[in-house]
Tab-separated table of C-alpha atoms in Angstrom:
chain	number	residue	atom	x	y	z
A	1	UNK	CA	11.329	9.650	-10.419
A	2	UNK	CA	10.203	7.284	-7.759
A	3	UNK	CA	7.480	5.036	-8.970
A	4	UNK	CA	4.795	6.054	-6.594
A	5	UNK	CA	2.159	3.718	-7.626
A	6	UNK	CA	-1.410	3.656	-7.165
A	7	UNK	CA	-0.292	0.072	-6.940
A	8	UNK	CA	1.213	1.039	-3.634
A	9	UNK	CA	-1.445	-1.028	-1.891
A	10	UNK	CA	-0.024	-4.107	-3.572
A	11	UNK	CA	1.823	-5.376	-0.550
A	12	UNK	CA	-0.776	-4.302	1.964
A	13	UNK	CA	-3.670	-5.574	-0.057
A	14	UNK	CA	-2.288	-9.076	-0.231
A	15	UNK	CA	-3.650	-11.091	2.612
A	16	UNK	CA	-1.340	-13.294	4.605
A	17	UNK	CA	-0.612	-16.435	2.674
A	18	UNK	CA	0.609	-18.431	5.676
A	19	UNK	CA	3.759	-18.959	3.677
A	20	UNK	CA	6.860	-19.458	5.795
A	21	UNK	CA	8.928	-17.943	3.035
A	22	UNK	CA	6.784	-14.829	3.166
A	23	UNK	CA	7.158	-14.639	6.946
A	24	UNK	CA	10.938	-14.804	6.708
A	25	UNK	CA	11.041	-12.132	4.021
A	26	UNK	CA	8.640	-9.879	5.876
A	27	UNK	CA	10.710	-10.169	9.025
A	28	UNK	CA	13.675	-8.825	7.097
A	29	UNK	CA	15.815	-11.909	7.504
A	30	UNK	CA	18.040	-12.858	4.611
A	31	UNK	CA	16.144	-15.653	2.880
A	32	UNK	CA	17.531	-18.769	1.277
A	33	UNK	CA	15.693	-20.865	-1.258
A	34	UNK	CA	17.028	-23.703	-3.295
A	35	UNK	CA	15.769	-26.068	-5.935
A	36	UNK	CA	15.233	-29.756	-5.788
A	37	UNK	CA	16.481	-31.660	-8.770
A	38	UNK	CA	13.433	-33.629	-9.891
A	39	UNK	CA	14.004	-37.390	-10.070
A	40	UNK	CA	13.559	-39.554	-13.137
A	41	UNK	CA	11.881	-42.145	-10.994
A	42	UNK	CA	8.593	-42.924	-9.280
A	43	UNK	CA	10.351	-43.328	-5.950
A	44	UNK	CA	9.239	-40.831	-3.289
A	45	UNK	CA	12.448	-41.509	-1.377
A	46	UNK	CA	14.387	-39.755	-4.137
A	47	UNK	CA	12.461	-36.589	-3.339
A	48	UNK	CA	12.623	-37.011	0.425
A	49	UNK	CA	16.358	-37.638	0.418
A	50	UNK	CA	17.083	-34.525	-1.631
A	51	UNK	CA	14.639	-32.427	0.370
A	52	UNK	CA	16.120	-33.498	3.690
A	53	UNK	CA	19.462	-31.960	2.772
A	54	UNK	CA	17.880	-28.673	1.722
A	55	UNK	CA	15.190	-28.336	4.368
A	56	UNK	CA	17.685	-27.758	7.156
A	57	UNK	CA	18.475	-24.229	6.089
A	58	UNK	CA	16.140	-23.339	3.199
A	59	UNK	CA	13.071	-21.183	3.630
A	60	UNK	CA	11.606	-22.643	0.478
A	61	UNK	CA	12.375	-25.534	-1.848
A	62	UNK	CA	11.578	-24.988	-5.492
A	63	UNK	CA	9.857	-27.833	-7.278
A	64	UNK	CA	10.883	-27.206	-10.872
A	65	UNK	CA	8.468	-27.707	-13.729
A	66	UNK	CA	10.352	-29.767	-16.320
A	67	UNK	CA	13.124	-27.203	-16.429
A	68	UNK	CA	14.946	-26.941	-19.707
A	69	UNK	CA	11.906	-28.713	-21.166
A	70	UNK	CA	13.302	-32.046	-20.007
A	71	UNK	CA	10.836	-34.565	-18.681
A	72	UNK	CA	11.133	-35.380	-14.950
A	73	UNK	CA	8.752	-35.972	-12.050
A	74	UNK	CA	6.189	-33.154	-12.200
A	75	UNK	CA	6.450	-30.112	-9.970
A	76	UNK	CA	2.928	-30.659	-8.663
A	77	UNK	CA	3.725	-34.157	-7.415
A	78	UNK	CA	7.012	-33.060	-5.870
A	79	UNK	CA	5.034	-30.403	-3.992
A	80	UNK	CA	2.593	-33.058	-2.827
A	81	UNK	CA	5.444	-35.155	-1.452
A	82	UNK	CA	7.056	-32.155	0.207
A	83	UNK	CA	3.934	-30.855	1.922
A	84	UNK	CA	3.190	-34.367	3.210
A	85	UNK	CA	6.319	-34.248	5.317
A	86	UNK	CA	5.910	-30.619	6.250
A	87	UNK	CA	8.500	-28.999	4.012
A	88	UNK	CA	7.881	-25.640	2.357
A	89	UNK	CA	7.736	-25.964	-1.423
A	90	UNK	CA	7.787	-23.247	-4.041
A	91	UNK	CA	5.556	-24.595	-6.792
A	92	UNK	CA	6.900	-23.645	-10.202
A	93	UNK	CA	4.354	-23.388	-12.976
A	94	UNK	CA	5.565	-22.882	-16.495
A	95	UNK	CA	3.317	-21.913	-19.385
A	96	UNK	CA	4.909	-24.345	-21.783
A	97	UNK	CA	2.995	-27.530	-21.107
A	98	UNK	CA	-0.482	-26.661	-19.929
A	99	UNK	CA	-3.304	-24.392	-21.004
A	100	UNK	CA	-5.285	-21.989	-18.845
A	101	UNK	CA	-7.858	-24.592	-17.813
A	102	UNK	CA	-5.233	-27.004	-16.498
A	103	UNK	CA	-3.222	-24.281	-14.797
A	104	UNK	CA	-6.124	-22.750	-12.873
A	105	UNK	CA	-7.157	-26.198	-11.686
A	106	UNK	CA	-3.603	-26.987	-10.614
A	107	UNK	CA	-3.352	-23.775	-8.611
A	108	UNK	CA	-6.407	-24.774	-6.581
A	109	UNK	CA	-5.118	-28.308	-6.156
A	110	UNK	CA	-1.712	-27.150	-5.028
A	111	UNK	CA	-3.203	-24.795	-2.456
A	112	UNK	CA	-5.433	-27.612	-1.214
A	113	UNK	CA	-2.321	-29.690	-0.545
A	114	UNK	CA	-0.776	-26.919	1.488
A	115	UNK	CA	1.360	-25.253	-1.149
A	116	UNK	CA	1.686	-21.560	-0.294
A	117	UNK	CA	4.297	-20.298	-2.750
A	118	UNK	CA	3.818	-20.121	-6.488
A	119	UNK	CA	6.502	-19.220	-8.993
A	120	UNK	CA	4.995	-18.193	-12.320
A	121	UNK	CA	7.355	-18.567	-15.263
A	122	UNK	CA	7.113	-18.668	-19.036
A	123	UNK	CA	9.297	-21.752	-19.346
A	124	UNK	CA	12.001	-22.797	-21.761
A	125	UNK	CA	10.823	-23.730	-25.216
A	126	UNK	CA	10.314	-27.405	-26.011
A	127	UNK	CA	13.195	-27.154	-28.485
A	128	UNK	CA	15.610	-26.838	-25.532
A	129	UNK	CA	14.637	-30.199	-24.083
A	130	UNK	CA	14.876	-33.918	-24.732
A	131	UNK	CA	11.591	-34.093	-26.631
A	132	UNK	CA	11.706	-31.186	-29.068
A	133	UNK	CA	8.844	-32.632	-31.123
A	134	UNK	CA	6.350	-31.896	-28.339
A	135	UNK	CA	3.601	-29.330	-28.819
A	136	UNK	CA	4.495	-26.044	-27.111
A	137	UNK	CA	1.392	-24.680	-25.388
A	138	UNK	CA	2.133	-21.125	-24.157
A	139	UNK	CA	-1.571	-20.362	-23.768
A	140	UNK	CA	-0.520	-17.888	-21.043
A	141	UNK	CA	2.641	-15.882	-20.739
A	142	UNK	CA	4.183	-15.497	-17.294
A	143	UNK	CA	2.551	-12.128	-16.644
A	144	UNK	CA	-0.896	-13.366	-17.657
A	145	UNK	CA	-0.358	-16.361	-15.376
A	146	UNK	CA	0.580	-14.065	-12.491
A	147	UNK	CA	-2.401	-11.817	-12.994
A	148	UNK	CA	-4.713	-14.827	-13.202
A	149	UNK	CA	-3.357	-16.275	-9.944
A	150	UNK	CA	-3.677	-12.863	-8.311
A	151	UNK	CA	-7.258	-12.574	-9.507
A	152	UNK	CA	-8.093	-16.069	-8.272
A	153	UNK	CA	-6.683	-15.231	-4.851
A	154	UNK	CA	-7.915	-11.654	-4.392
A	155	UNK	CA	-11.213	-11.640	-6.295
A	156	UNK	CA	-11.855	-15.338	-5.773
A	157	UNK	CA	-12.883	-15.939	-9.359
A	158	UNK	CA	-11.645	-17.960	-12.300
A	159	UNK	CA	-10.863	-16.142	-15.531
A	160	UNK	CA	-14.385	-16.929	-16.658
A	161	UNK	CA	-15.790	-14.989	-13.706
A	162	UNK	CA	-17.042	-18.167	-12.014
A	163	UNK	CA	-16.634	-18.056	-8.231
A	164	UNK	CA	-14.024	-19.879	-6.212
A	165	UNK	CA	-15.670	-21.031	-3.009
A	166	UNK	CA	-12.788	-20.895	-0.548
A	167	UNK	CA	-9.819	-18.813	0.461
A	168	UNK	CA	-6.762	-19.251	-1.736
A	169	UNK	CA	-3.789	-18.268	0.408
A	170	UNK	CA	-0.850	-17.853	-1.927
A	171	UNK	CA	2.447	-15.996	-2.001
A	172	UNK	CA	3.097	-15.157	-5.639
A	173	UNK	CA	6.488	-15.101	-7.272
A	174	UNK	CA	8.035	-14.559	-10.660
A	175	UNK	CA	11.393	-14.912	-12.334
A	176	UNK	CA	13.603	-12.139	-13.658
A	177	UNK	CA	16.648	-12.187	-15.859
A	178	UNK	CA	18.623	-8.946	-15.504
A	179	UNK	CA	21.490	-10.342	-17.566
A	180	UNK	CA	19.974	-10.409	-21.047
A	181	UNK	CA	18.830	-7.780	-23.535
A	182	UNK	CA	17.205	-5.319	-23.607
A	183	UNK	CA	18.891	-4.285	-20.339
A	184	UNK	CA	16.863	-1.087	-19.915
A	185	UNK	CA	13.653	-2.982	-20.353
A	186	UNK	CA	14.368	-5.449	-17.552
A	187	UNK	CA	13.509	-3.176	-14.581
A	188	UNK	CA	10.396	-2.012	-16.431
A	189	UNK	CA	9.390	-5.594	-16.963
A	190	UNK	CA	9.871	-6.115	-13.243
A	191	UNK	CA	7.460	-3.245	-12.594
A	192	UNK	CA	4.961	-4.959	-14.841
A	193	UNK	CA	5.361	-8.228	-12.973
A	194	UNK	CA	4.860	-6.500	-9.639
A	195	UNK	CA	1.683	-4.902	-10.950
A	196	UNK	CA	0.523	-8.289	-12.203
A	197	UNK	CA	0.926	-9.732	-8.723
A	198	UNK	CA	4.539	-10.709	-8.086
A	199	UNK	CA	5.510	-10.452	-4.395
A	200	UNK	CA	8.864	-12.171	-4.671
A	201	UNK	CA	11.377	-12.630	-7.452
A	202	UNK	CA	13.934	-15.330	-8.049
A	203	UNK	CA	16.469	-14.276	-10.654
A	204	UNK	CA	18.364	-16.235	-13.251
A	205	UNK	CA	21.906	-17.319	-12.294
A	206	UNK	CA	23.971	-14.273	-11.386
A	207	UNK	CA	27.575	-14.523	-12.491
A	208	UNK	CA	27.921	-10.929	-13.655
A	209	UNK	CA	27.728	-8.999	-10.399
A	210	UNK	CA	28.456	-5.650	-12.071
A	211	UNK	CA	25.493	-6.010	-14.416
A	212	UNK	CA	23.324	-7.007	-11.495
A	213	UNK	CA	24.470	-4.003	-9.491
A	214	UNK	CA	23.427	-1.732	-12.346
A	215	UNK	CA	20.068	-3.478	-12.610
A	216	UNK	CA	19.477	-3.018	-8.901
A	217	UNK	CA	20.401	0.638	-9.153
A	218	UNK	CA	17.604	1.093	-11.719
A	219	UNK	CA	15.261	-1.000	-9.599
A	220	UNK	CA	15.934	1.203	-6.564
A	221	UNK	CA	15.555	4.388	-8.603
A	222	UNK	CA	12.086	3.205	-9.507
A	223	UNK	CA	11.354	2.258	-5.911
A	224	UNK	CA	10.630	-1.302	-6.902
A	225	UNK	CA	12.828	-2.922	-4.261
A	226	UNK	CA	10.330	-1.760	-1.671
A	227	UNK	CA	7.496	-3.515	-3.414
A	228	UNK	CA	8.965	-6.920	-4.070
A	229	UNK	CA	11.437	-9.266	-2.391
A	230	UNK	CA	14.326	-10.038	-4.716
A	231	UNK	CA	16.181	-13.322	-4.293
A	232	UNK	CA	19.307	-13.554	-6.408
A	233	UNK	CA	19.886	-16.779	-8.309
A	234	UNK	CA	23.320	-18.280	-7.676
A	235	UNK	CA	24.928	-21.651	-8.146
A	236	UNK	CA	28.240	-23.497	-8.256
A	237	UNK	CA	29.842	-24.316	-11.591
A	238	UNK	CA	30.822	-27.992	-11.546
A	239	UNK	CA	33.633	-27.843	-14.069
A	240	UNK	CA	34.859	-25.856	-17.023
A	241	UNK	CA	32.983	-28.211	-19.302
A	242	UNK	CA	29.740	-27.755	-17.384
A	243	UNK	CA	30.220	-23.986	-17.365
A	244	UNK	CA	30.769	-23.997	-21.091
A	245	UNK	CA	27.647	-26.069	-21.593
A	246	UNK	CA	25.552	-23.713	-19.464
A	247	UNK	CA	26.942	-20.734	-21.260
A	248	UNK	CA	26.350	-21.975	-24.782
A	249	UNK	CA	23.448	-24.413	-24.520
A	250	UNK	CA	21.179	-23.188	-21.736
A	251	UNK	CA	19.114	-20.172	-22.781
A	252	UNK	CA	19.476	-17.057	-20.663
A	253	UNK	CA	22.592	-17.891	-18.640
A	254	UNK	CA	25.356	-15.339	-18.980
A	255	UNK	CA	28.828	-16.151	-17.626
A	256	UNK	CA	31.466	-13.422	-18.056
A	257	UNK	CA	34.868	-14.287	-19.538
A	258	UNK	CA	36.749	-13.640	-16.284
A	259	UNK	CA	34.815	-16.362	-14.520
A	260	UNK	CA	35.255	-18.765	-17.424
A	261	UNK	CA	39.001	-18.067	-17.415
A	262	UNK	CA	39.219	-18.542	-13.692
A	263	UNK	CA	37.651	-21.991	-13.890
A	264	UNK	CA	39.627	-22.917	-16.992
A	265	UNK	CA	42.940	-22.075	-15.339
A	266	UNK	CA	42.135	-24.301	-12.390
A	267	UNK	CA	43.310	-27.921	-12.650
A	268	UNK	CA	40.452	-30.244	-13.476
A	269	UNK	CA	40.287	-31.974	-10.115
A	270	UNK	CA	39.934	-28.646	-8.318
A	271	UNK	CA	37.427	-27.035	-10.668
A	272	UNK	CA	34.424	-28.059	-8.603
A	273	UNK	CA	35.942	-26.489	-5.490
A	274	UNK	CA	36.730	-23.334	-7.452
A	275	UNK	CA	33.169	-23.217	-8.768
A	276	UNK	CA	31.903	-23.418	-5.231
A	277	UNK	CA	34.289	-20.674	-4.140
A	278	UNK	CA	33.060	-18.384	-6.919
A	279	UNK	CA	29.485	-19.028	-5.829
A	280	UNK	CA	30.307	-18.152	-2.216
A	281	UNK	CA	32.002	-14.933	-3.321
A	282	UNK	CA	29.031	-13.939	-5.452
A	283	UNK	CA	26.649	-14.515	-2.529
A	284	UNK	CA	28.790	-12.307	-0.323
A	285	UNK	CA	28.868	-9.573	-2.963
A	286	UNK	CA	25.180	-9.523	-3.842
A	287	UNK	CA	24.226	-9.655	-0.180
A	288	UNK	CA	25.682	-6.196	0.228
A	289	UNK	CA	23.539	-4.710	-2.525
A	290	UNK	CA	20.615	-2.688	-1.235
A	291	UNK	CA	17.302	-4.263	-2.122
A	292	UNK	CA	18.488	-7.868	-2.157
A	293	UNK	CA	16.289	-9.943	0.147
A	294	UNK	CA	17.911	-13.336	-0.228
A	295	UNK	CA	19.516	-15.894	-2.492
A	296	UNK	CA	18.128	-18.712	-4.554
A	297	UNK	CA	20.732	-21.450	-4.805
A	298	UNK	CA	20.525	-23.675	-7.847
A	299	UNK	CA	22.995	-26.536	-7.656
A	300	UNK	CA	22.076	-28.851	-10.459
A	301	UNK	CA	23.047	-32.380	-9.395
A	302	UNK	CA	25.249	-31.001	-6.632
A	303	UNK	CA	22.729	-30.619	-3.795
A	304	UNK	CA	25.319	-31.845	-1.311
A	305	UNK	CA	27.259	-28.660	-2.044
A	306	UNK	CA	24.436	-26.339	-1.035
A	307	UNK	CA	25.063	-26.937	2.663
A	308	UNK	CA	28.733	-26.068	2.302
A	309	UNK	CA	27.941	-22.988	0.224
A	310	UNK	CA	25.511	-21.677	2.809
A	311	UNK	CA	28.016	-22.329	5.578
A	312	UNK	CA	30.995	-20.814	3.786
A	313	UNK	CA	29.018	-17.749	2.723
A	314	UNK	CA	28.440	-17.057	6.416
A	315	UNK	CA	24.678	-17.547	6.261
A	316	UNK	CA	24.515	-19.917	9.242
A	317	UNK	CA	23.031	-20.370	11.765
A	318	UNK	CA	19.597	-20.138	10.252
A	319	UNK	CA	17.227	-20.645	13.141
B	1	UNK	CA	6.277	7.204	-36.068
B	2	UNK	CA	4.494	7.022	-39.388
B	3	UNK	CA	2.930	3.649	-38.585
B	4	UNK	CA	1.158	5.177	-35.598
B	5	UNK	CA	-0.219	7.818	-37.898
B	6	UNK	CA	-1.442	5.171	-40.353
B	7	UNK	CA	-3.111	3.327	-37.480
B	8	UNK	CA	-4.970	6.452	-36.394
B	9	UNK	CA	-5.978	7.188	-39.967
B	10	UNK	CA	-7.281	3.668	-40.589
B	11	UNK	CA	-9.279	3.811	-37.388
B	12	UNK	CA	-10.797	7.152	-38.334
B	13	UNK	CA	-11.665	5.856	-41.811
B	14	UNK	CA	-13.262	2.632	-40.622
B	15	UNK	CA	-15.178	3.975	-37.649
B	16	UNK	CA	-18.065	5.477	-39.653
B	17	UNK	CA	-18.621	2.066	-41.261
B	18	UNK	CA	-18.972	0.255	-37.964
B	19	UNK	CA	-22.564	-0.820	-38.640
B	20	UNK	CA	-21.560	-2.450	-41.932
B	21	UNK	CA	-18.430	-4.056	-40.568
B	22	UNK	CA	-20.231	-6.641	-38.473
B	23	UNK	CA	-18.820	-9.964	-37.278
B	24	UNK	CA	-19.508	-12.815	-39.720
B	25	UNK	CA	-20.721	-10.388	-42.383
B	26	UNK	CA	-19.575	-10.260	-46.004
B	27	UNK	CA	-17.813	-7.024	-45.109
B	28	UNK	CA	-15.796	-8.848	-42.462
B	29	UNK	CA	-14.748	-11.442	-45.030
B	30	UNK	CA	-13.470	-8.634	-47.195
B	31	UNK	CA	-11.669	-7.092	-44.229
B	32	UNK	CA	-10.053	-10.431	-43.418
B	33	UNK	CA	-8.587	-10.624	-46.922
B	34	UNK	CA	-7.352	-7.059	-46.709
B	35	UNK	CA	-5.794	-7.614	-43.290
B	36	UNK	CA	-4.223	-10.907	-44.340
B	37	UNK	CA	-2.518	-9.309	-47.297
B	38	UNK	CA	-1.824	-5.845	-45.902
B	39	UNK	CA	-0.717	-6.677	-42.383
B	40	UNK	CA	0.701	-9.952	-43.627
B	41	UNK	CA	3.167	-8.241	-45.908
B	42	UNK	CA	4.102	-5.434	-43.534
B	43	UNK	CA	4.038	-7.164	-40.130
B	44	UNK	CA	3.991	-10.894	-40.916
B	45	UNK	CA	0.563	-10.849	-39.263
B	46	UNK	CA	-0.543	-14.129	-37.680
B	47	UNK	CA	-4.263	-13.209	-37.783
B	48	UNK	CA	-4.873	-13.613	-34.056
B	49	UNK	CA	-7.921	-11.383	-34.475
B	50	UNK	CA	-7.037	-9.171	-31.498
B	51	UNK	CA	-4.350	-6.931	-32.822
B	52	UNK	CA	-2.238	-5.024	-30.322
B	53	UNK	CA	0.342	-3.783	-32.835
B	54	UNK	CA	0.180	-0.170	-31.718
B	55	UNK	CA	0.798	-1.246	-28.090
B	56	UNK	CA	3.812	-3.283	-29.125
B	57	UNK	CA	5.863	-0.774	-31.076
B	58	UNK	CA	4.199	-1.739	-34.370
B	59	UNK	CA	5.885	-5.149	-34.280
B	60	UNK	CA	3.654	-8.232	-34.188
B	61	UNK	CA	4.163	-10.037	-30.878
B	62	UNK	CA	2.512	-13.177	-32.199
B	63	UNK	CA	5.703	-13.805	-34.156
B	64	UNK	CA	7.422	-14.592	-30.870
B	65	UNK	CA	7.693	-18.407	-30.895
B	66	UNK	CA	6.224	-18.433	-27.387
B	67	UNK	CA	3.439	-15.988	-28.385
B	68	UNK	CA	4.456	-13.680	-25.543
B	69	UNK	CA	2.347	-10.533	-25.380
B	70	UNK	CA	3.788	-8.939	-22.265
B	71	UNK	CA	7.509	-8.763	-22.846
B	72	UNK	CA	10.535	-10.887	-23.682
B	73	UNK	CA	11.349	-14.143	-21.944
B	74	UNK	CA	14.616	-14.651	-20.132
B	75	UNK	CA	16.212	-16.540	-22.984
B	76	UNK	CA	17.279	-13.640	-25.213
B	77	UNK	CA	20.778	-14.326	-26.543
B	78	UNK	CA	23.724	-12.009	-26.032
B	79	UNK	CA	23.394	-10.775	-29.608
B	80	UNK	CA	19.713	-9.983	-29.044
B	81	UNK	CA	18.541	-13.029	-30.959
B	82	UNK	CA	15.784	-15.487	-30.113
B	83	UNK	CA	16.317	-18.480	-27.837
B	84	UNK	CA	14.124	-20.686	-30.003
B	85	UNK	CA	15.100	-19.415	-33.443
B	86	UNK	CA	18.726	-18.305	-33.131
B	87	UNK	CA	18.744	-16.866	-36.651
B	88	UNK	CA	16.087	-14.236	-35.919
B	89	UNK	CA	16.243	-11.151	-33.720
B	90	UNK	CA	14.087	-11.469	-30.607
B	91	UNK	CA	10.657	-10.099	-31.479
B	92	UNK	CA	10.570	-8.316	-28.118
B	93	UNK	CA	13.914	-6.629	-28.673
B	94	UNK	CA	12.324	-5.173	-31.813
B	95	UNK	CA	9.144	-4.304	-29.914
B	96	UNK	CA	11.102	-2.452	-27.242
B	97	UNK	CA	12.952	-0.422	-29.853
B	98	UNK	CA	9.742	0.160	-31.795
B	99	UNK	CA	7.978	1.365	-28.662
B	100	UNK	CA	10.770	3.785	-27.836
B	101	UNK	CA	10.338	5.182	-31.343
B	102	UNK	CA	6.547	5.492	-30.966
B	103	UNK	CA	5.756	8.779	-29.250
B	104	UNK	CA	2.007	8.306	-29.108
B	105	UNK	CA	1.347	4.703	-28.124
B	106	UNK	CA	4.831	3.487	-27.149
B	107	UNK	CA	4.211	3.462	-23.418
B	108	UNK	CA	1.278	1.083	-23.883
B	109	UNK	CA	3.967	-1.606	-23.848
B	110	UNK	CA	3.476	-1.381	-20.062
B	111	UNK	CA	-0.127	-2.573	-20.244
B	112	UNK	CA	-0.815	-6.047	-18.991
B	113	UNK	CA	-2.186	-7.744	-22.078
B	114	UNK	CA	-4.861	-10.357	-21.373
B	115	UNK	CA	-4.577	-13.957	-22.567
B	116	UNK	CA	-5.283	-14.445	-26.252
B	117	UNK	CA	-8.839	-15.444	-27.114
B	118	UNK	CA	-8.125	-18.353	-29.433
B	119	UNK	CA	-11.662	-18.305	-30.876
B	120	UNK	CA	-10.813	-15.062	-32.657
B	121	UNK	CA	-8.035	-16.641	-34.719
B	122	UNK	CA	-8.459	-15.753	-38.425
B	123	UNK	CA	-11.187	-13.206	-37.804
B	124	UNK	CA	-10.879	-9.491	-38.574
B	125	UNK	CA	-9.069	-7.541	-35.927
B	126	UNK	CA	-10.555	-4.268	-37.093
B	127	UNK	CA	-14.105	-5.593	-36.889
B	128	UNK	CA	-13.368	-7.000	-33.427
B	129	UNK	CA	-11.890	-3.692	-32.343
B	130	UNK	CA	-14.808	-1.609	-33.617
B	131	UNK	CA	-17.287	-3.823	-31.776
B	132	UNK	CA	-15.206	-4.266	-28.634
B	133	UNK	CA	-15.083	-8.028	-29.186
B	134	UNK	CA	-11.333	-8.197	-28.634
B	135	UNK	CA	-11.701	-6.564	-25.220
B	136	UNK	CA	-14.491	-8.776	-24.000
B	137	UNK	CA	-13.645	-10.514	-20.725
B	138	UNK	CA	-15.840	-11.623	-17.874
B	139	UNK	CA	-13.449	-10.355	-15.245
B	140	UNK	CA	-11.740	-7.008	-14.747
B	141	UNK	CA	-8.339	-7.754	-16.203
B	142	UNK	CA	-6.680	-4.391	-15.734
B	143	UNK	CA	-8.079	-1.147	-14.416
B	144	UNK	CA	-7.477	2.175	-16.132
B	145	UNK	CA	-5.801	3.360	-12.910
B	146	UNK	CA	-3.253	0.634	-13.175
B	147	UNK	CA	-2.543	1.436	-16.822
B	148	UNK	CA	-2.110	5.079	-15.871
B	149	UNK	CA	0.290	4.147	-13.080
B	150	UNK	CA	2.364	1.855	-15.276
B	151	UNK	CA	2.655	3.905	-18.451
B	152	UNK	CA	4.948	6.690	-17.148
B	153	UNK	CA	7.482	4.080	-16.042
B	154	UNK	CA	8.273	3.293	-19.657
B	155	UNK	CA	9.784	6.679	-20.436
B	156	UNK	CA	10.448	7.739	-16.865
B	157	UNK	CA	13.636	5.852	-16.200
B	158	UNK	CA	14.690	6.298	-19.781
B	159	UNK	CA	14.906	10.046	-19.665
B	160	UNK	CA	17.469	9.851	-16.945
B	161	UNK	CA	20.083	8.262	-19.131
């Protein structure tokens, strides 16, 4: 059964957000986004330097919101720095640290600074981070956050019903993790996120291409790939040790045994190169899957590699 | 599922007493005690005051450490356990299974549940339900059309397997 929604207007209904990322996706070009590792400093140059590398070929740069519940420069301020120099940020908002009052205010503020892309996520629990004693907020969940942002943009009201007095041009995104249980629920959850307002999706790290293929098959069966742009999360493993850490300590990342073995068998000094090679191969494989609109490259503390990955995966020239 | 049947029965039994079961009344106090004990024992009820048990496979979603009411987060472990509390099964894995086993209300798992009204904490869910207090929002959160469009998806792709 094709999901022939009365939500079919979803894509049409959404007014243009003036987002460059949206333009690229709409034009049918294969999109590339990446994330900027937030500095532990108050030095804007740290952000500019990292952004300069990525901006050359990325259609959007994600400003992460204390990912893994570790404290860094805030996503809002990174966005402010990026829009100042004309880069295209994707503002990540997690539900972990702020309540609905703060979040709605931040959405307006971000848009005022020129932010056009919003990524609404639940967020890792505080227990995953460096300050596990912090109070977890979770006033919203990611779907409630999406729906609220959609309502603010389309109906121009806050949750309270109070009016918003200007346009709020936003391109709304959400995360998806096809690699964790319950597998059958994941495409249905995607449908829910689309209904709640998601126009683009950035997935969790994809290392299990077969699982992803199956997920996309279900997504296509439901007709969802025509209602949302799916960017597949990819990234280079730095070493066997790093891979093992991601696999066991970071919630939601699934790395199949074959990939672990492949990195393990590689001599230590060549593991980073092998990790990069695996990433390039995965990009080439997922690119062939119908319904994939782009990749989201997450290279934690290896930004310099992103350029090489994009080049070696045959994604250049970009403009 | 028998729990769905009990839900319907309770609703039918309480409905005629709507005018007695008023917010802040003595009757509500009594209901609170009953809910605390009854739902507490069976569902580990957290007394959010806006129960959606029948829409979540008769498993209390407020037991999710992140209080998620619209589905599991992306941190579910390979064994189906919780990211935050590794010793417990993910509440939403249980909800998904519970919903599949609930012929009547199971597909309501597709509804987009509104944010929790924190002022209702420790009040009686049944009283709030009878008086529509738990549904009160100043904006249109989700239209019936959208619910109707989403619900079939829950079983739709499932039948194919």
